[in-house]
């Protein structure tokens, strides 16, 4: 990078770390955030009628927008279908351009939502990678991924750990149902997305009156849910991440009600050693 570009980044955001190592860490956390961004992006629609609606999110690091997502969903009382597109933006494209797509199909079984289909398709460093998962009536999962896990880079996923797993999207649908019914976030799930197996723990952290801190972002009362991810398999062998030291307040999701009165994820904050990443719901009609 030229000296002028270094200077520009410092002027735009003093917290942005411009060395190659720091950019790699930013890229990794944005990739993780895209996963959660998609996961929490569909709850603006009630389950009463079949309908389609589009939603838009922005990912911010410091004062810079580094990622965007567009999500479309179709849902009714018995199923939810989701399609999403994500991409890096701004200065991050200079180093780590990423584009991805996701689709998911969840089915309601009595009072709970069950996974049926889940797939991801991403393009990074001129390479494509995908995951495809499906569940049978006994809730057993089958899957295929390409490329296969590189066991020189990540831990293996033990097949015995895949009993009664969910995709991340279906687990969060159940959390939303719990918030609606009990006013709390408190739940835990066994998660598998084809490449990573982890336990997801979610805890109620109270309420907050959010301010409109960015143009077209949400303002108003919000319920706060804290999130912890406990890695089981597929996570990196060498990482600065120390999950045992994580606190629920390190990763917070804010659920607010839209003007139509629907419960919706309006903001997400992730605190890490190099800084804070924020995802915001953006109202393009404002």
GROMACS .gro file of C-alpha atoms in nm:
model
  286
    1UNK     CA    1   0.000   0.000   0.000
    2UNK     CA    2   0.120   0.346  -0.080
    3UNK     CA    3   0.182   0.605   0.197
    4UNK     CA    4  -0.111   0.814   0.072
    5UNK     CA    5  -0.350   0.525   0.125
    6UNK     CA    6  -0.215   0.468   0.476
    7UNK     CA    7  -0.278   0.834   0.551
    8UNK     CA    8  -0.629   0.819   0.409
    9UNK     CA    9  -0.723   0.523   0.629
   10UNK     CA   10  -0.586   0.695   0.940
   11UNK     CA   11  -0.782   1.010   0.864
   12UNK     CA   12  -1.103   0.817   0.797
   13UNK     CA   13  -1.076   0.587   1.098
   14UNK     CA   14  -0.794   0.588   1.349
   15UNK     CA   15  -0.896   0.247   1.481
   16UNK     CA   16  -0.853   0.064   1.150
   17UNK     CA   17  -0.538  -0.151   1.159
   18UNK     CA   18  -0.373  -0.137   0.820
   19UNK     CA   19  -0.105  -0.403   0.843
   20UNK     CA   20  -0.164  -0.727   0.652
   21UNK     CA   21  -0.216  -0.926   0.971
   22UNK     CA   22  -0.485  -0.692   1.096
   23UNK     CA   23  -0.664  -0.691   0.762
   24UNK     CA   24  -0.677  -1.071   0.776
   25UNK     CA   25  -0.841  -1.052   1.119
   26UNK     CA   26  -1.095  -0.797   0.992
   27UNK     CA   27  -1.174  -1.019   0.695
   28UNK     CA   28  -1.229  -1.321   0.919
   29UNK     CA   29  -1.464  -1.138   1.151
   30UNK     CA   30  -1.662  -0.989   0.862
   31UNK     CA   31  -1.699  -1.339   0.714
   32UNK     CA   32  -1.836  -1.465   1.048
   33UNK     CA   33  -2.062  -1.162   1.072
   34UNK     CA   34  -2.209  -1.223   0.728
   35UNK     CA   35  -2.324  -1.560   0.859
   36UNK     CA   36  -2.502  -1.402   1.155
   37UNK     CA   37  -2.623  -1.114   0.942
   38UNK     CA   38  -2.812  -1.359   0.724
   39UNK     CA   39  -2.928  -1.561   1.023
   40UNK     CA   40  -3.095  -1.267   1.195
   41UNK     CA   41  -3.230  -1.094   0.889
   42UNK     CA   42  -3.571  -1.246   0.825
   43UNK     CA   43  -3.784  -1.179   1.130
   44UNK     CA   44  -3.966  -0.872   1.007
   45UNK     CA   45  -4.259  -1.065   0.867
   46UNK     CA   46  -4.541  -1.236   1.057
   47UNK     CA   47  -4.608  -1.602   0.988
   48UNK     CA   48  -4.975  -1.559   0.904
   49UNK     CA   49  -4.971  -1.522   0.525
   50UNK     CA   50  -4.744  -1.613   0.237
   51UNK     CA   51  -4.546  -1.304   0.139
   52UNK     CA   52  -4.210  -1.185   0.013
   53UNK     CA   53  -4.011  -0.896   0.150
   54UNK     CA   54  -3.660  -0.756   0.111
   55UNK     CA   55  -3.428  -0.628   0.384
   56UNK     CA   56  -3.096  -0.444   0.380
   57UNK     CA   57  -2.808  -0.440   0.629
   58UNK     CA   58  -2.472  -0.265   0.654
   59UNK     CA   59  -2.161  -0.392   0.835
   60UNK     CA   60  -1.946  -0.122   0.997
   61UNK     CA   61  -1.590  -0.136   1.136
   62UNK     CA   62  -1.492   0.191   1.306
   63UNK     CA   63  -1.637   0.463   1.082
   64UNK     CA   64  -1.610   0.256   0.763
   65UNK     CA   65  -1.877   0.046   0.590
   66UNK     CA   66  -1.704  -0.283   0.507
   67UNK     CA   67  -1.995  -0.510   0.413
   68UNK     CA   68  -2.355  -0.513   0.285
   69UNK     CA   69  -2.631  -0.772   0.263
   70UNK     CA   70  -2.964  -0.800   0.084
   71UNK     CA   71  -3.213  -1.061   0.203
   72UNK     CA   72  -3.537  -1.185   0.049
   73UNK     CA   73  -3.780  -1.419   0.226
   74UNK     CA   74  -4.100  -1.608   0.162
   75UNK     CA   75  -4.287  -1.744   0.462
   76UNK     CA   76  -4.619  -1.875   0.586
   77UNK     CA   77  -4.743  -2.058   0.894
   78UNK     CA   78  -4.559  -2.383   0.814
   79UNK     CA   79  -4.235  -2.287   0.638
   80UNK     CA   80  -3.982  -2.008   0.593
   81UNK     CA   81  -3.769  -1.979   0.279
   82UNK     CA   82  -3.476  -1.738   0.278
   83UNK     CA   83  -3.235  -1.623   0.006
   84UNK     CA   84  -2.955  -1.377   0.076
   85UNK     CA   85  -2.664  -1.210  -0.099
   86UNK     CA   86  -2.368  -1.058   0.085
   87UNK     CA   87  -2.053  -0.877  -0.022
   88UNK     CA   88  -1.764  -0.683   0.120
   89UNK     CA   89  -1.754  -0.307   0.057
   90UNK     CA   90  -1.524  -0.008   0.076
   91UNK     CA   91  -1.154  -0.045   0.158
   92UNK     CA   92  -1.194  -0.415   0.249
   93UNK     CA   93  -1.253  -0.495  -0.119
   94UNK     CA   94  -0.897  -0.379  -0.190
   95UNK     CA   95  -0.757  -0.671   0.011
   96UNK     CA   96  -1.025  -0.933   0.070
   97UNK     CA   97  -1.314  -0.912  -0.175
   98UNK     CA   98  -1.586  -1.158  -0.076
   99UNK     CA   99  -1.927  -1.242  -0.223
  100UNK     CA  100  -2.166  -1.501  -0.093
  101UNK     CA  101  -2.517  -1.642  -0.123
  102UNK     CA  102  -2.729  -1.841   0.121
  103UNK     CA  103  -3.060  -2.025   0.104
  104UNK     CA  104  -3.254  -2.192   0.383
  105UNK     CA  105  -3.579  -2.380   0.432
  106UNK     CA  106  -3.723  -2.432   0.781
  107UNK     CA  107  -4.045  -2.619   0.863
  108UNK     CA  108  -4.271  -2.580   1.165
  109UNK     CA  109  -4.341  -2.899   1.362
  110UNK     CA  110  -4.603  -2.837   1.630
  111UNK     CA  111  -4.459  -2.550   1.836
  112UNK     CA  112  -4.098  -2.583   1.719
  113UNK     CA  113  -3.918  -2.504   1.392
  114UNK     CA  114  -3.711  -2.784   1.234
  115UNK     CA  115  -3.436  -2.760   0.971
  116UNK     CA  116  -3.509  -2.899   0.624
  117UNK     CA  117  -3.257  -2.751   0.377
  118UNK     CA  118  -2.958  -2.519   0.418
  119UNK     CA  119  -2.691  -2.416   0.168
  120UNK     CA  120  -2.417  -2.156   0.127
  121UNK     CA  121  -2.210  -2.058  -0.174
  122UNK     CA  122  -1.916  -1.815  -0.141
  123UNK     CA  123  -1.647  -1.669  -0.365
  124UNK     CA  124  -1.317  -1.554  -0.211
  125UNK     CA  125  -0.963  -1.518  -0.353
  126UNK     CA  126  -1.089  -1.640  -0.692
  127UNK     CA  127  -1.206  -1.964  -0.534
  128UNK     CA  128  -1.557  -2.097  -0.488
  129UNK     CA  129  -1.677  -2.298  -0.187
  130UNK     CA  130  -2.018  -2.437  -0.104
  131UNK     CA  131  -2.206  -2.635   0.157
  132UNK     CA  132  -2.535  -2.822   0.111
  133UNK     CA  133  -2.727  -2.978   0.403
  134UNK     CA  134  -3.059  -3.162   0.430
  135UNK     CA  135  -3.251  -3.322   0.718
  136UNK     CA  136  -3.480  -3.625   0.703
  137UNK     CA  137  -3.796  -3.688   0.906
  138UNK     CA  138  -3.589  -3.830   1.192
  139UNK     CA  139  -3.388  -3.506   1.205
  140UNK     CA  140  -3.072  -3.679   1.079
  141UNK     CA  141  -2.850  -3.455   0.869
  142UNK     CA  142  -2.667  -3.539   0.546
  143UNK     CA  143  -2.433  -3.295   0.376
  144UNK     CA  144  -2.167  -3.227   0.116
  145UNK     CA  145  -1.906  -2.953   0.097
  146UNK     CA  146  -1.647  -2.840  -0.152
  147UNK     CA  147  -1.361  -2.806  -0.089
  148UNK     CA  148  -1.334  -3.049   0.201
  149UNK     CA  149  -1.200  -2.925   0.533
  150UNK     CA  150  -0.826  -2.861   0.537
  151UNK     CA  151  -0.721  -3.042   0.856
  152UNK     CA  152  -0.388  -2.857   0.849
  153UNK     CA  153  -0.589  -2.538   0.910
  154UNK     CA  154  -0.899  -2.641   1.108
  155UNK     CA  155  -1.016  -2.904   1.355
  156UNK     CA  156  -1.206  -3.203   1.220
  157UNK     CA  157  -1.582  -3.236   1.269
  158UNK     CA  158  -1.657  -3.558   1.457
  159UNK     CA  159  -1.956  -3.732   1.297
  160UNK     CA  160  -2.079  -3.839   1.641
  161UNK     CA  161  -2.132  -3.470   1.726
  162UNK     CA  162  -2.392  -3.425   1.447
  163UNK     CA  163  -2.685  -3.582   1.631
  164UNK     CA  164  -2.982  -3.344   1.667
  165UNK     CA  165  -2.802  -3.049   1.510
  166UNK     CA  166  -2.969  -2.747   1.349
  167UNK     CA  167  -2.857  -2.495   1.095
  168UNK     CA  168  -2.799  -2.150   1.250
  169UNK     CA  169  -3.103  -1.997   1.082
  170UNK     CA  170  -3.354  -2.247   1.221
  171UNK     CA  171  -3.211  -2.213   1.571
  172UNK     CA  172  -3.266  -1.839   1.569
  173UNK     CA  173  -3.623  -1.879   1.444
  174UNK     CA  174  -3.684  -2.078   1.761
  175UNK     CA  175  -3.522  -1.804   1.970
  176UNK     CA  176  -3.758  -1.547   1.819
  177UNK     CA  177  -4.054  -1.768   1.900
  178UNK     CA  178  -3.926  -1.792   2.258
  179UNK     CA  179  -3.894  -1.414   2.288
  180UNK     CA  180  -4.249  -1.372   2.160
  181UNK     CA  181  -4.387  -1.632   2.402
  182UNK     CA  182  -4.177  -1.584   2.717
  183UNK     CA  183  -4.010  -1.241   2.670
  184UNK     CA  184  -3.665  -1.400   2.713
  185UNK     CA  185  -3.382  -1.505   2.479
  186UNK     CA  186  -3.252  -1.787   2.697
  187UNK     CA  187  -3.188  -2.098   2.487
  188UNK     CA  188  -2.908  -2.320   2.357
  189UNK     CA  189  -2.864  -2.524   2.038
  190UNK     CA  190  -2.629  -2.763   1.862
  191UNK     CA  191  -2.533  -2.591   1.536
  192UNK     CA  192  -2.387  -2.729   1.213
  193UNK     CA  193  -2.353  -2.534   0.888
  194UNK     CA  194  -2.158  -2.792   0.687
  195UNK     CA  195  -1.816  -2.664   0.786
  196UNK     CA  196  -1.843  -2.566   1.151
  197UNK     CA  197  -1.996  -2.749   1.445
  198UNK     CA  198  -2.052  -2.535   1.753
  199UNK     CA  199  -2.291  -2.490   2.043
  200UNK     CA  200  -2.486  -2.165   2.043
  201UNK     CA  201  -2.590  -2.017   2.377
  202UNK     CA  202  -2.818  -1.712   2.397
  203UNK     CA  203  -2.900  -1.512   2.709
  204UNK     CA  204  -3.130  -1.218   2.791
  205UNK     CA  205  -2.941  -0.898   2.876
  206UNK     CA  206  -3.227  -0.656   2.937
  207UNK     CA  207  -3.352  -0.364   2.732
  208UNK     CA  208  -3.212  -0.040   2.589
  209UNK     CA  209  -3.345   0.269   2.412
  210UNK     CA  210  -3.136   0.280   2.094
  211UNK     CA  211  -3.047   0.609   1.928
  212UNK     CA  212  -3.039   0.664   1.555
  213UNK     CA  213  -2.659   0.679   1.537
  214UNK     CA  214  -2.639   0.640   1.158
  215UNK     CA  215  -2.859   0.770   0.875
  216UNK     CA  216  -3.164   0.547   0.814
  217UNK     CA  217  -3.089   0.323   1.114
  218UNK     CA  218  -3.330   0.217   1.390
  219UNK     CA  219  -3.416   0.420   1.700
  220UNK     CA  220  -3.639   0.309   1.986
  221UNK     CA  221  -3.672   0.045   2.257
  222UNK     CA  222  -3.492  -0.285   2.198
  223UNK     CA  223  -3.452  -0.621   2.372
  224UNK     CA  224  -3.086  -0.726   2.406
  225UNK     CA  225  -2.974  -1.087   2.362
  226UNK     CA  226  -2.617  -1.196   2.435
  227UNK     CA  227  -2.457  -1.472   2.226
  228UNK     CA  228  -2.179  -1.721   2.293
  229UNK     CA  229  -2.035  -1.969   2.042
  230UNK     CA  230  -1.858  -2.277   2.181
  231UNK     CA  231  -1.652  -2.445   1.905
  232UNK     CA  232  -1.682  -2.821   1.864
  233UNK     CA  233  -1.525  -2.874   1.520
  234UNK     CA  234  -1.429  -2.691   1.202
  235UNK     CA  235  -1.269  -2.396   1.385
  236UNK     CA  236  -0.912  -2.287   1.316
  237UNK     CA  237  -0.618  -2.463   1.479
  238UNK     CA  238  -0.431  -2.135   1.524
  239UNK     CA  239  -0.648  -1.843   1.629
  240UNK     CA  240  -0.644  -1.550   1.870
  241UNK     CA  241  -1.003  -1.636   1.960
  242UNK     CA  242  -1.034  -1.768   2.314
  243UNK     CA  243  -1.398  -1.878   2.348
  244UNK     CA  244  -1.363  -1.963   2.719
  245UNK     CA  245  -1.292  -1.594   2.781
  246UNK     CA  246  -1.593  -1.470   2.585
  247UNK     CA  247  -1.875  -1.293   2.768
  248UNK     CA  248  -2.235  -1.269   2.657
  249UNK     CA  249  -2.193  -0.893   2.630
  250UNK     CA  250  -1.918  -0.934   2.370
  251UNK     CA  251  -2.176  -1.029   2.106
  252UNK     CA  252  -2.513  -0.856   2.140
  253UNK     CA  253  -2.822  -0.865   1.919
  254UNK     CA  254  -3.083  -0.591   1.961
  255UNK     CA  255  -3.444  -0.679   1.874
  256UNK     CA  256  -3.682  -0.388   1.824
  257UNK     CA  257  -4.033  -0.341   1.688
  258UNK     CA  258  -4.079  -0.184   1.349
  259UNK     CA  259  -4.345   0.076   1.272
  260UNK     CA  260  -4.584  -0.212   1.197
  261UNK     CA  261  -4.522  -0.363   1.542
  262UNK     CA  262  -4.317  -0.663   1.426
  263UNK     CA  263  -4.022  -0.793   1.628
  264UNK     CA  264  -3.702  -0.746   1.427
  265UNK     CA  265  -3.322  -0.759   1.471
  266UNK     CA  266  -3.223  -0.396   1.431
  267UNK     CA  267  -2.859  -0.400   1.539
  268UNK     CA  268  -2.573  -0.636   1.628
  269UNK     CA  269  -2.247  -0.551   1.808
  270UNK     CA  270  -1.939  -0.773   1.825
  271UNK     CA  271  -1.644  -0.675   2.046
  272UNK     CA  272  -1.305  -0.820   1.957
  273UNK     CA  273  -0.942  -0.750   2.041
  274UNK     CA  274  -0.891  -0.530   1.733
  275UNK     CA  275  -1.214  -0.327   1.762
  276UNK     CA  276  -1.592  -0.332   1.730
  277UNK     CA  277  -1.800  -0.455   1.437
  278UNK     CA  278  -2.159  -0.329   1.409
  279UNK     CA  279  -2.440  -0.452   1.182
  280UNK     CA  280  -2.742  -0.227   1.130
  281UNK     CA  281  -3.077  -0.269   0.965
  282UNK     CA  282  -3.110   0.009   0.706
  283UNK     CA  283  -3.442   0.161   0.600
  284UNK     CA  284  -3.390   0.250   0.235
  285UNK     CA  285  -3.726   0.430   0.225
  286UNK     CA  286  -3.618   0.699   0.472
   0.00000   0.00000   0.00000
